[in-house]
Coordinates of C-alpha atoms in Angstrom, one line a residue:
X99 CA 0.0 0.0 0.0
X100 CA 1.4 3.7 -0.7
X101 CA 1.3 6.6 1.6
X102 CA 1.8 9.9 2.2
X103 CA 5.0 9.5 3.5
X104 CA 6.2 7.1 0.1
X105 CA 4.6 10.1 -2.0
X106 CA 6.6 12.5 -0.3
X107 CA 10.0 10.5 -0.4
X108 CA 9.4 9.6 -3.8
X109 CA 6.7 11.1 -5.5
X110 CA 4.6 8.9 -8.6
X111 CA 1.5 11.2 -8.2
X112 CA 2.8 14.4 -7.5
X113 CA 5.2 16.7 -8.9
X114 CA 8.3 18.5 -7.1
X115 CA 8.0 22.3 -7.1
X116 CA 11.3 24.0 -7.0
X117 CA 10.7 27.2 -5.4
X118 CA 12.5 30.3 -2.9
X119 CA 11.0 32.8 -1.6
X120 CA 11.4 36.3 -0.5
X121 CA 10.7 39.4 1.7
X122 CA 10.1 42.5 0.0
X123 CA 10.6 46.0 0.5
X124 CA 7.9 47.6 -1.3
X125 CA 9.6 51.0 -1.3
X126 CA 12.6 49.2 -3.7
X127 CA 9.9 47.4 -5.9
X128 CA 9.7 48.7 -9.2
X129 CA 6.3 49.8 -10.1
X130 CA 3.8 46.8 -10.1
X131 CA 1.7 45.9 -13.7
X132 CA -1.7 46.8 -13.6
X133 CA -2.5 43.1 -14.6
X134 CA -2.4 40.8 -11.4
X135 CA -4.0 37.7 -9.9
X136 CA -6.2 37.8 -7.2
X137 CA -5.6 34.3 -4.9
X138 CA -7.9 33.3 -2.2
X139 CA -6.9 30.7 0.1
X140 CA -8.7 28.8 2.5
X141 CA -6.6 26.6 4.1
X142 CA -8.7 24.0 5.5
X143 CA -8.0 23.5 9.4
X144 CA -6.7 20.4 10.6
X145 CA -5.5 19.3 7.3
X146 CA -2.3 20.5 4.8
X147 CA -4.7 21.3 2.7
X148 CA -5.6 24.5 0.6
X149 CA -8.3 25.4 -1.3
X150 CA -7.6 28.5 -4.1
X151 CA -9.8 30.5 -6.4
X152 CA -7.5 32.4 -8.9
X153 CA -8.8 35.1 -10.7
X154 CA -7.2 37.2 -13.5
X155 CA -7.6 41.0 -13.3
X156 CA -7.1 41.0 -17.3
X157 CA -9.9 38.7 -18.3
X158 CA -12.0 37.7 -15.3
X159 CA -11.4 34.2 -15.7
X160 CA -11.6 31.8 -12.7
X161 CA -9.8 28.7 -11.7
X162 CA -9.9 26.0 -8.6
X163 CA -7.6 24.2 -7.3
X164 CA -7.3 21.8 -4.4
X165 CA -3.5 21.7 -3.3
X166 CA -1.8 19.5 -0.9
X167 CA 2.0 20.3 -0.3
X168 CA 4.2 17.8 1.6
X169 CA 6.0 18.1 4.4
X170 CA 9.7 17.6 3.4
X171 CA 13.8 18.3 4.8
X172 CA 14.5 20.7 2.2
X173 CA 12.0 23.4 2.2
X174 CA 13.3 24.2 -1.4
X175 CA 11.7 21.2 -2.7
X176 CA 8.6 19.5 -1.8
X177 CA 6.4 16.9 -3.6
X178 CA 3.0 18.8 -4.4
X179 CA -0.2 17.3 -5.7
X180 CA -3.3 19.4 -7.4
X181 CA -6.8 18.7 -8.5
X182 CA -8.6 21.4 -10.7
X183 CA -12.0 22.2 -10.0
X184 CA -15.4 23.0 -10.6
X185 CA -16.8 26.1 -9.4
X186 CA -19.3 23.7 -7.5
X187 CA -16.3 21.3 -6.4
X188 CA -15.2 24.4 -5.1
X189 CA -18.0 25.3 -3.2
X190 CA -18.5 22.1 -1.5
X191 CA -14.7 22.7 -0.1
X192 CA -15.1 26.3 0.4
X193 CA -17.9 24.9 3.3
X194 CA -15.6 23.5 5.6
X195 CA -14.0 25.4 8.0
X196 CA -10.6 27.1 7.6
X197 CA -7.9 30.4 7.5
X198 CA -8.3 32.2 4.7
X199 CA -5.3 34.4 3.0
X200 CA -6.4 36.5 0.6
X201 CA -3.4 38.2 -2.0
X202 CA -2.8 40.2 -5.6
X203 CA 0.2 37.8 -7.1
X204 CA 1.8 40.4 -9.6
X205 CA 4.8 39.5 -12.3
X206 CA 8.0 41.4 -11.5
X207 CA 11.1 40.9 -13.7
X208 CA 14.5 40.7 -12.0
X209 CA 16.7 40.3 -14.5
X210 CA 15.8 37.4 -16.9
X211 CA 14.0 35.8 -14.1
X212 CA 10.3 36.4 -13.6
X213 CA 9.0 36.9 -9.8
X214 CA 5.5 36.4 -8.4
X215 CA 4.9 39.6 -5.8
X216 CA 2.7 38.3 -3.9
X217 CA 1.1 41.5 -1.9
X218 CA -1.2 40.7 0.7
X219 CA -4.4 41.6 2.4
X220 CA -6.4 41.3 5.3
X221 CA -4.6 40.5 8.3
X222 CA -1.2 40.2 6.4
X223 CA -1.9 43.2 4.7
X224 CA 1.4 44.6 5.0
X225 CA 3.6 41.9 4.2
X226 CA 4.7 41.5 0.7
X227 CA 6.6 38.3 -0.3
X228 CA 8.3 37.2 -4.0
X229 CA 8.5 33.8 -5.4
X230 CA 10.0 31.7 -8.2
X231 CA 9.6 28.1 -9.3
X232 CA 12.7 26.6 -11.8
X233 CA 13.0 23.0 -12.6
X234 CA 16.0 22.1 -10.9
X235 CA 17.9 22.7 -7.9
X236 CA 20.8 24.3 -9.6
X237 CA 18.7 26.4 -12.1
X238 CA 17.1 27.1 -8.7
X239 CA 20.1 28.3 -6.8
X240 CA 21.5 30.1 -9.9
X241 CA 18.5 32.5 -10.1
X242 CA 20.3 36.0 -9.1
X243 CA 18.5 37.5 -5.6
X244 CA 16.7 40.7 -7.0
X245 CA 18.0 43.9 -5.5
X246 CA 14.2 45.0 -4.2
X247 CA 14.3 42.0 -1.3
X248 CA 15.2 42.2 1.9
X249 CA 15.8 38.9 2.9
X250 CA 15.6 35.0 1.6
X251 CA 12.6 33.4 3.9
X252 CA 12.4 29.9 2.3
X253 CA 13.9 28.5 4.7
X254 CA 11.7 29.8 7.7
X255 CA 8.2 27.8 8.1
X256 CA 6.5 31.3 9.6
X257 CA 6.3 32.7 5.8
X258 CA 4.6 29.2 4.5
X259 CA 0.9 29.7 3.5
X260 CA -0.2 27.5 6.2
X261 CA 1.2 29.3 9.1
X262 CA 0.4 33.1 7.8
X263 CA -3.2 31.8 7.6
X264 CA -2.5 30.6 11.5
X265 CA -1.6 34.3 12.3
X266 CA -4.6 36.7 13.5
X267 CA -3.8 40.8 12.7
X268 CA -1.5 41.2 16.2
X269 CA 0.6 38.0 15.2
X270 CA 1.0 39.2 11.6
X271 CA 1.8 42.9 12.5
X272 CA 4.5 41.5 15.0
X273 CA 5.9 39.0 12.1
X274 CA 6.2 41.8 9.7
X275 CA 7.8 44.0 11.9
X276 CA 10.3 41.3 13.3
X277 CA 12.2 40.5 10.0

């Protein structure tokens, strides 16, 4: 029988995402496109799980997803497994109870390396984070820091999805203002 735990060690229905992260000074960002993605979150308590509606400022259209990321040693690479939904798939999940993070995911060129902003609202409003997926761990670690961050945070579980959702508006301001 496979698990979780074979999945994450060796992953047949999943894929690894390759990704770093960063903190952002929003004062060195160049200015953002108008075109963005709005991402809502829920993720679902007591579960690794995340619910996400995606919506594209440019055309409207929506997608769902259901998203499961694995726990894993190196935060830089962990086996993740999605299911696209239907807006009513999406409603039955958007029922249960959970955190919800609600951001505007904007593209932001460093270089020859494209960066999802992720600026947030809501509790985390505030907190503005960058991302970038590659397809390998040195194409990864070869990806040039953009001068607009303030600091690598991949490596520190507070700035994971799951735990900003944990934070209420004290525990976010006080996270924002520590790093």
């Amino acid at each position: 029988m496979r698990t979780g735990a074979d999945e994450a060690a060796a992953p047949k229905y999943s894929h690894i995402e390759r990704e770093r992260r960063f903190r952002v000074d929003p004062a060195l960002l160049p200015p953002l496109p108008r075109d963005h993605m709005l991402i809502e979150d829920l993720y679902i308590s007591a579960t690794r799980i995340r619910l996400r509606r995606m919506t594209d400022s440019a055309t409207g259209e929506i997608a769902h997803k259901l998203a499961k990321k694995y726990d894993a040693a190196d935060p830089l690479a962990r086996a993740m497994v999605n299911a696209y939904l239907t807006a009513s798939e999406y409603a039955v999940f958007a029922s249960l109870p959970g955190r919800p993070i609600v951001k505007r995911r904007y593209p932001v060129m460093a270089g020859d390396a494209e960066f999802g902003v992720d600026v947030f609202a809501g509790d985390l409003d505030g907190l503005v984070l960058a991302e970038i997926e590659a397809p390998d761990a040195a194409a990864l670690a070869g990806i040039p820091i953009p001068a607009w961050t303030v600091g690598e945070v991949s490596h520190d579980p507070r700035f994971q999805g799951g735990a900003l959702a944990a934070l209420d508006r004290a525990a976010a301001r006080a996270l924002i203002a520590a790093v």
